[in-house]
Coordinates of C-alpha atoms and ligand atoms in Angstrom, one line a residue:
Chain A
M158 CA -232.5 -4.6 -92.6
S159 CA -230.0 -2.9 -90.9
A160 CA -228.4 0.3 -91.3
S161 CA -224.9 -0.8 -91.1
P162 CA -222.9 -0.9 -94.2
P163 CA -222.9 -3.8 -96.4
P164 CA -219.9 -6.2 -95.8
R165 CA -217.7 -5.5 -98.6
A166 CA -216.4 -8.7 -99.1
T167 CA -217.8 -11.9 -98.4
S168 CA -216.9 -15.4 -98.8
A169 CA -220.4 -14.9 -101.2
T170 CA -218.6 -12.6 -103.2
P171 CA -215.0 -14.2 -103.7
D172 CA -212.5 -12.1 -105.0
P173 CA -209.6 -13.5 -103.1
I174 CA -206.6 -11.1 -103.4
L175 CA -204.9 -13.4 -101.2
V176 CA -204.6 -17.6 -101.5
L177 CA -201.7 -19.3 -98.8
K178 CA -202.6 -23.7 -99.5
G179 CA -201.5 -26.0 -97.6
V180 CA -198.5 -23.2 -96.1
S181 CA -196.6 -25.0 -93.1
K182 CA -193.2 -23.5 -91.8
T183 CA -189.9 -25.9 -89.5
Y184 CA -187.4 -23.7 -88.5
A185 CA -184.1 -24.5 -88.7
T186 CA -184.1 -24.8 -85.7
G187 CA -186.5 -28.3 -85.5
L188 CA -189.7 -26.0 -84.6
T189 CA -192.9 -25.9 -86.5
A190 CA -194.7 -22.4 -86.2
L191 CA -197.2 -23.0 -88.9
K192 CA -198.8 -25.9 -89.6
S193 CA -200.6 -26.5 -93.1
V194 CA -202.4 -23.0 -93.2
D195 CA -205.8 -22.4 -95.7
L196 CA -206.8 -19.2 -96.0
A197 CA -208.0 -16.9 -98.3
I198 CA -208.6 -13.3 -97.8
Q199 CA -210.9 -11.5 -100.1
R200 CA -210.4 -7.9 -102.0
G201 CA -211.2 -4.7 -100.2
E202 CA -211.8 -6.2 -96.8
I203 CA -210.0 -5.8 -93.1
F204 CA -208.8 -9.2 -91.8
A205 CA -207.1 -9.5 -88.7
L206 CA -205.0 -12.2 -87.7
L207 CA -205.5 -12.4 -84.1
G208 CA -203.6 -14.5 -82.1
P209 CA -201.2 -14.8 -79.1
N210 CA -197.5 -14.1 -79.1
G211 CA -195.8 -17.5 -80.6
A212 CA -198.5 -18.1 -82.7
G213 CA -197.3 -17.9 -85.9
K214 CA -198.8 -14.3 -87.2
T215 CA -195.2 -12.9 -88.2
T216 CA -194.4 -16.1 -89.7
L217 CA -197.2 -16.4 -91.7
I218 CA -196.5 -12.8 -92.5
S219 CA -193.1 -13.3 -93.7
I220 CA -192.8 -15.8 -95.4
I221 CA -196.1 -13.3 -97.8
C222 CA -193.7 -11.0 -98.0
G223 CA -190.2 -13.0 -98.6
L224 CA -189.0 -12.7 -95.7
V225 CA -188.7 -16.6 -94.9
K226 CA -188.4 -19.3 -96.4
R227 CA -191.8 -21.7 -96.5
S228 CA -191.2 -25.2 -95.9
T229 CA -194.3 -26.5 -97.7
G230 CA -197.1 -24.9 -99.6
T231 CA -198.4 -22.4 -102.0
V232 CA -198.9 -18.8 -102.2
S233 CA -200.6 -16.3 -104.3
V234 CA -201.5 -12.8 -105.0
D235 CA -203.9 -11.9 -107.5
G236 CA -203.5 -15.0 -108.8
L237 CA -199.9 -14.4 -109.3
D238 CA -197.1 -17.4 -107.6
I239 CA -195.2 -15.3 -105.4
D240 CA -191.9 -16.6 -106.2
R241 CA -192.3 -17.4 -110.3
D242 CA -194.3 -13.6 -109.7
Y243 CA -192.0 -11.7 -107.0
R244 CA -191.5 -8.2 -108.7
A245 CA -195.1 -8.1 -109.6
V246 CA -196.3 -9.8 -106.5
R247 CA -194.2 -7.9 -103.8
S248 CA -194.9 -4.6 -105.9
R249 CA -198.5 -5.1 -104.4
I250 CA -197.6 -5.4 -101.3
G251 CA -196.4 -3.1 -98.2
L252 CA -195.6 -4.3 -95.4
V253 CA -195.8 -3.2 -91.6
P254 CA -193.1 -5.2 -89.1
Q255 CA -193.5 -5.9 -85.8
E256 CA -190.1 -4.6 -84.7
L257 CA -189.4 -0.7 -85.1
T258 CA -186.3 -0.8 -87.3
A259 CA -184.8 2.3 -88.8
D260 CA -182.7 3.4 -90.9
A261 CA -181.4 5.4 -87.7
F262 CA -179.5 8.1 -89.5
E263 CA -180.9 9.0 -92.3
T264 CA -184.4 11.8 -92.2
V265 CA -188.0 11.0 -92.3
W266 CA -187.9 12.4 -96.1
A267 CA -184.7 10.4 -97.3
T268 CA -186.2 7.3 -95.7
V269 CA -189.7 7.2 -97.2
S270 CA -188.7 8.5 -100.6
F271 CA -186.1 5.1 -100.7
S272 CA -188.6 2.7 -100.3
R273 CA -190.4 4.4 -103.1
G274 CA -187.6 3.4 -105.2
L275 CA -186.9 0.8 -104.1
F276 CA -190.5 -0.7 -105.5
G277 CA -189.5 0.7 -108.5
K278 CA -191.8 3.7 -108.3
P279 CA -190.3 6.6 -110.1
S280 CA -190.1 9.9 -106.9
N281 CA -193.3 11.9 -105.9
P282 CA -192.7 14.3 -103.9
A283 CA -196.6 15.6 -103.3
L284 CA -197.5 11.5 -103.1
I285 CA -195.0 11.3 -99.7
E286 CA -195.8 14.8 -98.4
T287 CA -199.8 13.6 -98.4
I288 CA -198.1 10.3 -96.4
L289 CA -196.8 12.8 -94.2
R290 CA -199.7 15.0 -93.9
Q291 CA -202.0 12.0 -92.9
L292 CA -199.7 10.4 -90.4
S293 CA -198.4 13.7 -88.9
L294 CA -195.4 13.7 -90.0
W295 CA -194.9 16.6 -92.2
E296 CA -193.8 18.4 -89.5
K297 CA -190.5 15.5 -88.6
R298 CA -189.5 15.3 -92.6
D299 CA -186.4 16.7 -92.1
S300 CA -185.7 15.1 -88.4
K301 CA -183.5 12.4 -88.2
I302 CA -185.5 9.0 -86.9
M303 CA -183.0 8.8 -84.1
T304 CA -184.5 11.4 -82.7
L305 CA -188.7 10.4 -82.5
S306 CA -190.2 7.8 -80.3
G307 CA -191.3 5.0 -80.7
G308 CA -194.9 5.5 -82.1
M309 CA -193.4 8.8 -84.7
K310 CA -191.2 5.5 -85.3
R311 CA -193.8 3.8 -86.1
R312 CA -195.3 6.4 -87.6
V313 CA -193.0 6.6 -90.1
L314 CA -192.8 2.7 -90.6
I315 CA -196.3 3.2 -92.0
A316 CA -195.2 6.0 -94.3
K317 CA -192.4 3.7 -95.8
A318 CA -194.8 0.9 -96.8
L319 CA -197.2 2.8 -98.1
S320 CA -195.1 4.7 -100.1
H321 CA -195.3 3.0 -103.1
E322 CA -199.1 3.0 -104.0
P323 CA -199.9 -0.9 -102.2
N324 CA -203.1 -2.5 -102.3
L325 CA -201.9 -5.2 -100.0
L326 CA -200.7 -3.9 -96.5
F327 CA -199.3 -6.0 -93.3
L328 CA -199.6 -4.4 -90.3
D329 CA -197.6 -6.7 -87.9
E330 CA -198.6 -6.1 -84.6
P331 CA -199.6 -2.3 -85.4
S332 CA -200.6 -1.3 -81.8
A333 CA -198.1 -2.5 -80.2
G334 CA -196.6 0.0 -78.0
V335 CA -198.3 2.7 -79.4
D336 CA -200.0 5.6 -77.2
V337 CA -203.6 6.1 -77.7
E338 CA -203.5 8.5 -79.5
L339 CA -201.5 6.9 -82.7
R340 CA -203.6 4.4 -82.7
R341 CA -206.6 6.4 -83.6
D342 CA -204.4 8.4 -86.2
M343 CA -203.8 5.0 -87.1
W344 CA -207.4 4.0 -87.5
D345 CA -208.2 6.9 -89.1
V346 CA -206.0 6.3 -91.9
V347 CA -206.1 2.2 -91.8
R348 CA -210.4 3.1 -92.7
G349 CA -209.4 5.4 -95.4
L350 CA -207.2 3.3 -97.6
R351 CA -209.7 0.1 -97.2
D352 CA -212.6 3.0 -98.4
A353 CA -209.8 3.7 -101.2
G354 CA -209.5 0.1 -102.0
V355 CA -207.1 -1.6 -99.7
T356 CA -206.9 -4.5 -98.9
I357 CA -205.4 -4.4 -94.7
I358 CA -204.2 -8.3 -93.2
L359 CA -203.0 -7.2 -89.5
T360 CA -202.5 -8.9 -87.0
T361 CA -203.3 -8.5 -82.6
H362 CA -203.7 -10.5 -79.7
Y363 CA -206.1 -7.8 -78.6
L364 CA -210.1 -8.9 -79.7
E365 CA -211.0 -5.5 -78.8
E366 CA -208.4 -4.9 -81.8
A367 CA -209.8 -7.3 -84.2
E368 CA -213.6 -6.2 -83.1
E369 CA -212.9 -2.3 -83.8
M370 CA -211.3 -2.6 -86.7
A371 CA -211.5 -6.4 -88.7
D372 CA -214.6 -7.5 -91.4
R373 CA -213.0 -10.6 -90.8
V374 CA -211.1 -12.6 -88.0
G375 CA -208.5 -15.6 -88.4
V376 CA -208.0 -16.7 -84.9
I377 CA -204.3 -18.6 -84.9
A378 CA -202.6 -20.2 -82.2
K379 CA -199.7 -22.6 -81.8
G380 CA -199.2 -22.3 -85.7
E381 CA -202.9 -23.8 -86.4
L382 CA -205.7 -21.3 -88.0
I383 CA -208.0 -22.2 -85.8
L384 CA -211.4 -20.5 -87.5
V385 CA -212.1 -17.9 -89.9
E386 CA -215.3 -15.7 -89.3
E387 CA -217.2 -12.6 -89.9
K388 CA -216.2 -10.3 -87.8
Q389 CA -220.5 -10.6 -86.7
A390 CA -220.8 -13.7 -86.5
L391 CA -218.3 -14.5 -84.3
M392 CA -218.2 -11.7 -82.0
T393 CA -222.0 -13.2 -81.2
K394 CA -220.5 -16.7 -80.6
L395 CA -217.4 -14.9 -78.1
G396 CA -220.3 -12.8 -76.9
K397 CA -222.7 -15.5 -74.9
K398 CA -222.0 -15.8 -71.7
T399 CA -224.2 -17.6 -68.9
L400 CA -224.8 -16.1 -65.3
A401 CA -226.1 -18.8 -63.2
I402 CA -227.3 -18.2 -59.7
Q403 CA -227.8 -20.5 -56.9
L404 CA -230.8 -19.5 -54.9
S405 CA -231.4 -20.1 -51.2
T406 CA -234.9 -21.7 -51.7
P407 CA -235.5 -23.7 -55.0
L408 CA -238.4 -22.0 -57.5
A409 CA -241.4 -23.3 -59.0
A410 CA -241.5 -20.8 -61.3
I411 CA -239.6 -18.0 -62.3
P412 CA -241.5 -14.8 -60.6
P413 CA -243.6 -13.1 -63.7
S414 CA -241.3 -9.9 -62.5
L415 CA -238.3 -11.2 -63.5
E416 CA -239.8 -12.4 -67.2
G417 CA -238.3 -9.9 -69.3
F418 CA -235.4 -11.5 -69.1
G419 CA -235.1 -14.4 -71.0
L420 CA -235.0 -16.3 -67.6
S421 CA -235.0 -19.8 -67.1
L422 CA -234.9 -22.6 -64.3
A423 CA -232.2 -26.1 -63.6
A424 CA -231.6 -27.8 -60.7
E425 CA -234.3 -28.6 -59.9
G426 CA -236.0 -25.3 -59.4
S427 CA -232.5 -24.2 -57.5
E428 CA -230.7 -22.4 -59.9
L429 CA -231.8 -19.3 -62.8
V430 CA -229.8 -19.0 -64.9
Y431 CA -229.1 -15.6 -67.3
T432 CA -227.4 -15.4 -70.6
Y433 CA -226.0 -12.3 -71.7
D434 CA -223.8 -11.0 -73.6
T435 CA -220.6 -9.9 -72.8
T436 CA -220.0 -7.9 -76.3
A437 CA -223.0 -5.8 -75.6
E438 CA -220.6 -3.6 -73.0
R439 CA -218.4 -3.0 -75.6
T440 CA -221.2 -1.5 -77.9
G441 CA -222.3 0.5 -75.0
E442 CA -225.6 -1.9 -73.6
R443 CA -225.7 -3.1 -70.2
T444 CA -225.4 -6.7 -70.1
G445 CA -228.5 -6.6 -67.3
I446 CA -226.7 -8.0 -64.4
T447 CA -227.4 -4.6 -62.4
R448 CA -231.0 -5.0 -63.5
L449 CA -230.7 -8.2 -62.9
L450 CA -229.7 -9.4 -59.1
Q451 CA -232.1 -5.9 -58.7
G452 CA -234.8 -7.6 -59.6
L453 CA -233.7 -10.3 -58.1
A454 CA -233.6 -8.6 -54.5
A455 CA -237.1 -6.8 -54.8
E456 CA -238.6 -9.9 -55.0
G457 CA -236.6 -11.1 -51.9
L458 CA -235.1 -13.7 -53.5
A459 CA -232.6 -14.8 -51.6
F460 CA -229.0 -16.9 -53.2
R461 CA -226.3 -18.7 -52.3
D462 CA -223.3 -18.4 -54.8
L463 CA -223.3 -17.2 -58.8
R464 CA -221.0 -18.8 -61.0
T465 CA -220.1 -17.3 -65.0
E466 CA -219.7 -19.7 -68.1
Q467 CA -218.6 -18.7 -71.3
S468 CA -219.1 -20.3 -74.7
S469 CA -216.4 -22.7 -75.9
L470 CA -215.0 -20.8 -78.1
E471 CA -214.8 -17.5 -75.6
E472 CA -212.9 -20.0 -73.5
I473 CA -210.4 -20.9 -75.9
F474 CA -210.1 -17.4 -76.1
V475 CA -209.9 -16.6 -72.8
S476 CA -207.4 -18.7 -72.3
L477 CA -204.8 -17.9 -75.5
V478 CA -205.2 -14.1 -74.5
R479 CA -204.3 -15.1 -71.5
E480 CA -201.2 -17.1 -73.3
A481 CA -200.6 -13.8 -74.8
S482 CA -199.7 -11.1 -71.9
Chain B
M292 CA -184.7 -4.5 -114.1
N293 CA -185.9 -2.1 -111.7
I294 CA -183.7 0.9 -112.5
H295 CA -185.5 2.6 -109.2
A296 CA -184.5 0.0 -106.8
I297 CA -180.7 0.4 -108.3
K298 CA -181.0 4.7 -107.8
A299 CA -182.6 4.7 -104.3
I300 CA -179.8 1.4 -102.7
Y301 CA -176.7 4.0 -105.0
V302 CA -177.6 7.0 -103.2
F303 CA -178.2 6.2 -100.0
E304 CA -175.3 4.3 -99.5
M305 CA -173.5 7.4 -101.0
A306 CA -175.4 9.5 -98.8
R307 CA -174.2 7.4 -95.7
A308 CA -170.0 7.7 -97.3
I309 CA -171.0 11.6 -97.7
R310 CA -172.1 11.3 -94.3
T311 CA -168.7 9.4 -92.3
V312 CA -166.1 11.4 -95.8
W313 CA -163.7 11.3 -92.5
Q314 CA -164.1 7.7 -91.9
S315 CA -164.6 7.1 -94.9
I316 CA -162.2 9.5 -97.8
V317 CA -159.9 11.5 -94.7
A318 CA -158.8 8.7 -92.6
P319 CA -157.4 6.0 -95.2
V320 CA -155.9 9.5 -96.9
I321 CA -154.1 10.5 -93.9
T322 CA -152.9 6.7 -93.4
T323 CA -151.2 6.2 -97.4
S324 CA -149.9 9.5 -97.0
L325 CA -147.7 8.8 -93.8
Y326 CA -147.0 5.8 -95.3
F327 CA -145.5 8.2 -98.9
V328 CA -144.2 10.4 -95.7
V329 CA -142.2 7.1 -94.2
F330 CA -141.2 4.2 -96.6
G331 CA -141.1 6.7 -99.8
A332 CA -139.8 10.5 -99.1
A333 CA -137.7 8.6 -95.7
I334 CA -136.3 5.6 -95.9
G335 CA -136.4 6.3 -99.9
S336 CA -134.4 8.1 -100.8
R337 CA -131.6 5.4 -99.0
M338 CA -133.0 3.2 -101.6
E339 CA -132.0 1.9 -104.7
E340 CA -133.7 1.8 -107.6
I341 CA -136.2 -1.6 -108.2
D342 CA -135.9 -2.2 -112.0
G343 CA -135.4 1.4 -112.5
V344 CA -137.9 3.2 -111.0
P345 CA -137.1 4.5 -107.5
Y346 CA -138.0 2.9 -104.2
G347 CA -140.9 6.3 -103.3
A348 CA -142.0 5.6 -107.1
F349 CA -142.8 1.8 -106.6
I350 CA -144.9 1.3 -103.6
V351 CA -147.6 3.8 -104.6
P352 CA -149.0 1.3 -106.8
G353 CA -148.8 -1.2 -103.8
L354 CA -149.7 1.5 -100.8
I355 CA -152.8 2.0 -103.6
M356 CA -154.0 -1.4 -103.7
L357 CA -153.2 -1.6 -99.8
T358 CA -156.1 0.7 -99.1
L359 CA -158.4 0.2 -102.2
L360 CA -158.7 -3.5 -101.0
T361 CA -159.1 -2.8 -97.4
Q362 CA -162.0 -0.3 -98.3
S363 CA -163.7 -1.7 -100.9
I364 CA -164.3 -4.5 -98.2
A365 CA -164.5 -2.3 -95.7
N366 CA -167.3 -0.1 -96.7
A367 CA -169.2 -3.2 -98.7
S368 CA -169.5 -5.5 -96.6
F369 CA -170.5 -3.0 -93.6
G370 CA -173.0 -1.7 -96.3
I371 CA -174.6 -4.6 -96.2
Y372 CA -174.4 -6.0 -92.6
F373 CA -175.2 -2.8 -90.6
P374 CA -179.1 -3.2 -92.5
R375 CA -178.9 -7.6 -91.1
F376 CA -177.6 -6.0 -87.6
T377 CA -181.0 -3.3 -87.5
G378 CA -183.2 -5.7 -89.2
T379 CA -184.0 -3.0 -91.6
I380 CA -183.2 -5.6 -94.2
Y381 CA -186.5 -6.7 -94.4
E382 CA -187.4 -3.8 -96.4
L383 CA -184.8 -5.0 -98.9
L384 CA -186.4 -9.1 -98.8
S385 CA -189.7 -7.9 -99.4
A386 CA -188.8 -5.4 -102.3
P387 CA -190.1 -6.5 -106.5
V388 CA -186.2 -7.1 -106.3
S389 CA -183.9 -9.5 -107.6
F390 CA -179.8 -10.1 -106.4
V391 CA -178.6 -8.3 -109.6
E392 CA -180.5 -4.3 -108.7
V393 CA -179.1 -4.9 -104.5
V394 CA -175.4 -5.8 -105.6
I395 CA -174.7 -3.0 -108.4
G396 CA -176.4 -0.8 -105.7
Y397 CA -174.5 -1.8 -102.8
V398 CA -171.4 -2.9 -104.8
G399 CA -171.7 0.1 -107.3
A400 CA -171.7 3.0 -104.2
A401 CA -168.6 0.7 -102.6
A402 CA -166.2 0.3 -106.0
T403 CA -167.1 3.8 -106.6
K404 CA -166.3 4.7 -102.9
S405 CA -163.4 3.1 -103.5
V406 CA -162.1 4.6 -106.8
I407 CA -162.7 8.3 -106.1
L408 CA -160.1 7.2 -102.7
G409 CA -158.0 5.3 -105.1
I410 CA -157.8 8.7 -107.6
I411 CA -157.2 10.8 -104.3
I412 CA -154.8 9.1 -103.3
L413 CA -153.0 9.2 -106.3
I414 CA -153.0 13.4 -106.3
T415 CA -151.9 12.7 -102.7
A416 CA -148.6 10.7 -103.9
S417 CA -147.6 12.7 -106.7
F418 CA -146.7 15.6 -103.7
F419 CA -144.4 13.5 -102.2
V420 CA -142.8 10.8 -104.9
P421 CA -142.0 11.3 -108.3
L422 CA -144.4 9.4 -110.6
R423 CA -144.9 7.9 -113.4
L424 CA -148.0 6.3 -115.2
E425 CA -147.5 4.6 -118.8
H426 CA -150.5 2.9 -119.4
P427 CA -153.0 4.9 -117.8
L428 CA -155.5 3.4 -119.1
W429 CA -155.1 0.6 -118.1
M430 CA -154.5 2.1 -114.7
V431 CA -158.2 2.9 -114.8
G432 CA -158.8 -0.4 -115.5
F433 CA -157.2 -2.3 -113.2
L434 CA -158.8 0.4 -110.4
V435 CA -161.9 -0.4 -111.5
L436 CA -162.0 -3.6 -111.3
T437 CA -159.9 -4.5 -108.5
A438 CA -162.8 -2.0 -106.9
V439 CA -165.5 -3.4 -107.8
T440 CA -164.4 -7.3 -107.6
F441 CA -163.4 -6.4 -103.5
S442 CA -166.6 -4.2 -103.6
L443 CA -168.3 -7.9 -104.3
F444 CA -166.1 -9.9 -102.2
G445 CA -166.8 -7.3 -99.2
F446 CA -170.6 -7.9 -99.7
I447 CA -169.4 -11.4 -99.8
I448 CA -168.7 -11.7 -96.1
G449 CA -170.9 -8.4 -94.9
I450 CA -173.9 -11.2 -95.6
W451 CA -171.4 -13.9 -94.1
A452 CA -170.5 -12.5 -90.8
D453 CA -172.5 -13.3 -87.8
G454 CA -170.8 -10.3 -85.3
F455 CA -168.3 -7.1 -85.9
E456 CA -165.7 -9.2 -85.4
K457 CA -165.9 -11.5 -88.4
L458 CA -166.9 -8.3 -90.5
Q459 CA -163.1 -7.0 -89.4
F460 CA -161.5 -10.4 -89.3
V461 CA -161.3 -10.6 -92.7
P462 CA -160.3 -7.8 -94.2
L463 CA -157.7 -7.0 -90.8
L464 CA -156.0 -10.4 -91.0
I465 CA -156.1 -11.7 -94.4
V466 CA -156.4 -9.2 -96.9
T467 CA -154.0 -7.3 -95.0
P468 CA -151.0 -9.6 -94.8
L469 CA -151.9 -10.5 -98.5
T470 CA -151.2 -7.0 -99.5
F471 CA -148.3 -6.9 -97.4
L472 CA -146.9 -10.4 -98.6
G473 CA -147.9 -9.9 -102.2
G474 CA -145.2 -7.4 -103.2
T475 CA -146.4 -3.8 -102.0
F476 CA -142.3 -2.7 -100.4
Y477 CA -140.8 -5.7 -102.8
S478 CA -140.6 -7.2 -105.8
I479 CA -141.2 -10.2 -105.1
D480 CA -138.2 -11.6 -107.7
M481 CA -136.0 -10.0 -104.5
L482 CA -136.9 -13.4 -102.4
P483 CA -135.8 -16.3 -102.4
P484 CA -137.2 -18.8 -105.0
V485 CA -138.7 -20.8 -102.4
W486 CA -140.9 -17.4 -100.9
R487 CA -141.2 -16.5 -104.4
T488 CA -142.8 -19.0 -105.5
I489 CA -145.3 -19.9 -102.4
T490 CA -146.6 -16.4 -103.1
L491 CA -147.7 -17.0 -106.6
F492 CA -150.5 -18.7 -105.0
N493 CA -151.2 -14.8 -103.2
P494 CA -153.9 -14.0 -105.6
V495 CA -152.7 -10.5 -104.1
V496 CA -149.4 -10.4 -106.3
Y497 CA -151.2 -10.3 -109.6
L498 CA -153.5 -7.4 -108.3
I499 CA -150.1 -5.3 -107.3
S500 CA -148.6 -6.7 -110.5
G501 CA -151.0 -6.1 -112.8
F502 CA -151.6 -2.3 -111.2
R503 CA -147.9 -1.6 -111.2
W504 CA -147.1 -2.8 -114.4
S505 CA -149.7 0.7 -115.8
F506 CA -147.4 2.8 -113.8
T507 CA -144.0 1.3 -114.4
G508 CA -144.3 -0.8 -116.9
T509 CA -142.7 -3.3 -115.3
A510 CA -143.9 -6.1 -113.4
D511 CA -143.6 -9.6 -111.5
V512 CA -146.0 -11.7 -113.3
G513 CA -147.3 -11.1 -117.1
I514 CA -150.1 -8.5 -117.5
E515 CA -152.4 -11.0 -119.2
V516 CA -152.5 -13.7 -116.2
S517 CA -153.0 -10.7 -113.4
L518 CA -156.1 -9.7 -115.9
V519 CA -157.3 -13.3 -115.6
M520 CA -156.5 -13.9 -112.1
I521 CA -159.2 -10.8 -111.6
L522 CA -161.5 -12.0 -113.7
I523 CA -161.3 -15.2 -112.6
F524 CA -162.0 -13.5 -108.7
L525 CA -164.8 -11.0 -110.2
A526 CA -166.4 -14.4 -111.5
V527 CA -166.5 -16.3 -108.5
C528 CA -167.7 -13.4 -106.3
H529 CA -170.1 -13.2 -108.3
G530 CA -171.4 -15.9 -107.8
A531 CA -171.3 -16.4 -104.5
V532 CA -173.4 -13.5 -104.3
W533 CA -175.8 -15.6 -106.8
W534 CA -176.5 -18.1 -105.1
I535 CA -176.6 -16.2 -101.4
F536 CA -179.1 -14.7 -102.2
K537 CA -180.9 -17.6 -104.8
T538 CA -181.2 -19.7 -101.0
G539 CA -181.7 -17.1 -99.1
Y540 CA -178.0 -18.0 -97.4
R541 CA -178.3 -16.2 -93.8
L542 CA -181.0 -13.7 -95.7
K543 CA -184.1 -15.8 -95.0
S544 CA -184.5 -17.8 -92.0
Ligands
ADP703 N1 -185.6 -17.6 -86.7 C1 -186.0 -18.2 -86.3 N2 -186.0 -19.1 -85.6 C2 -186.8 -20.4 -85.0 N3 -187.7 -19.8 -84.2 C3 -188.3 -18.5 -84.7 C4 -187.8 -18.3 -86.2 N4 -188.8 -16.9 -86.1 C5 -189.8 -17.1 -85.0 N5 -189.5 -18.2 -84.2 C6 -190.4 -19.7 -84.1 O1 -192.1 -19.2 -83.9 C7 -193.1 -19.4 -83.4 C8 -193.1 -18.5 -84.1 O2 -192.8 -17.3 -83.8 P1 -193.9 -16.3 -84.4 O3 -194.2 -15.8 -85.9 O4 -193.4 -14.4 -84.5 O5 -194.9 -15.8 -83.7 P2 -196.5 -14.5 -83.3 O6 -195.7 -12.9 -84.8 O7 -198.1 -15.2 -83.7 O8 -195.5 -14.0 -81.8 C9 -192.5 -18.3 -82.2 O9 -192.3 -20.4 -81.4 C10 -191.0 -18.1 -82.7 O10 -190.4 -18.8 -81.1
MG704 MG1 -195.4 -11.5 -84.4

């Protein structure tokens, strides 16, 4: 068995906190931002909604949180309909919006306390203090929001969203315009929340971010949820890449010294094919390409050209990300 | 009912008023005082009494109404327009509140400010002109009812407006003229018959008439008519706000 922690929630243990059925959205402009999305979010997981700008991530979150009217479909939280039982549903949800919008003239303390009241909870200064300390905002509690940097404003929005102790938290592009330090702090807070049982849905257009944080990943593009996968499974699928080495002189067999690489011969021996894992680098291992090329040189094998190919999913994804940036 | 939400919105809005006390209290009081000095004390001393009331005292109810209407609308419209403009409205829209809590919070705060303002102006007026208060309870009743109704009206404008121009358009180009032409400075009995009839279509006539009656005991139109007119307007505004939140008009795309 591997030493990694057991998955918190998988499709094998269905206890969805959020269920979307056939949710679509066509804006007044005629633009269809979502095309019949079905999705179930498991209790206690961190779910990353991954997709380029304009894919419909914010629209999806906005529908669940009551900011945008859906065109079709149903949404339920804890089995409660978001329209019929909107009070019960909304008091469980916290939203950190993509845009940095906060009351410029208010103090940090006032605006976070306001949020708690708005969501129907009695005031609780001790809790607000804990939240502000966690987010390194305590020193700034009496500062007006307009005096804060962008990163600090993002923290304030997170504090506001946490002020009423939600058990379903939405983070829309949490790392947009955020420095490395805040990103680390934020991920610590998010993991802490997950450990405390909060379900987290975040959107991002960075594969790395989804990889670092999420238990499951949903890829969305042009309003369609293309796939939903356990992160591990997705990474394995996405990570495979092949390197085809076109040799100057065809080989009859793979030299014994190169056997450890799992190579295969193609194109009547004129091409050596090597399969490697692109995610290896990020997990601290090596792709092995350097060693392979050194091995080729040691064998005295000359090559004319190199070609890399990705799995089709990776291709899809890279093109998505390219569109995004 | 989400009492905590009402409290949060109300406190937030009152804090905003305190922050902007020059704009929300001091400025209107100074403006109105100038009217009292010019029309009440200076010109008024050379005017005839109207219905047995000295001119200075005659214009006080109208001037309070003028301030009450414009400030209620300005306060309430800005209170809801600003979050829409900056985007902070997202929080209100995602909160477990119905339009009832939102309206009580925003409109309640705007009306509170207007009533405070009205009382300050009344006290200020008493320094410049001799005042008589025939029906103090009715006076307070009219004050509160008008403040609430026009704060609600302002709230609707704040949701309807999609720019600062529109936000100022209604108070400046509709409410102020209607108030001036609604008998602030004269009794509508002083108008030629044709104009008197036309004036009766001006809803502000009923507000000023009823309010003035609570001071002087005389009115252009019956007090019951005044009261019914305010209540009808209140009901219409209430219906409009209900519809806005039901359909998400200008709030949700
Ligand atoms: N209020 C709106 N009216 C019309 N179109 C909109 C509105 N909001 C978003 N869109 C469009 O819907 C699509 C999806 O947008 P969005 O959900 O913000 O994507 P993402 O968050 O993935 O970047 C985009 O093409 C965007 O231009
Ligand atoms: Mg977005």
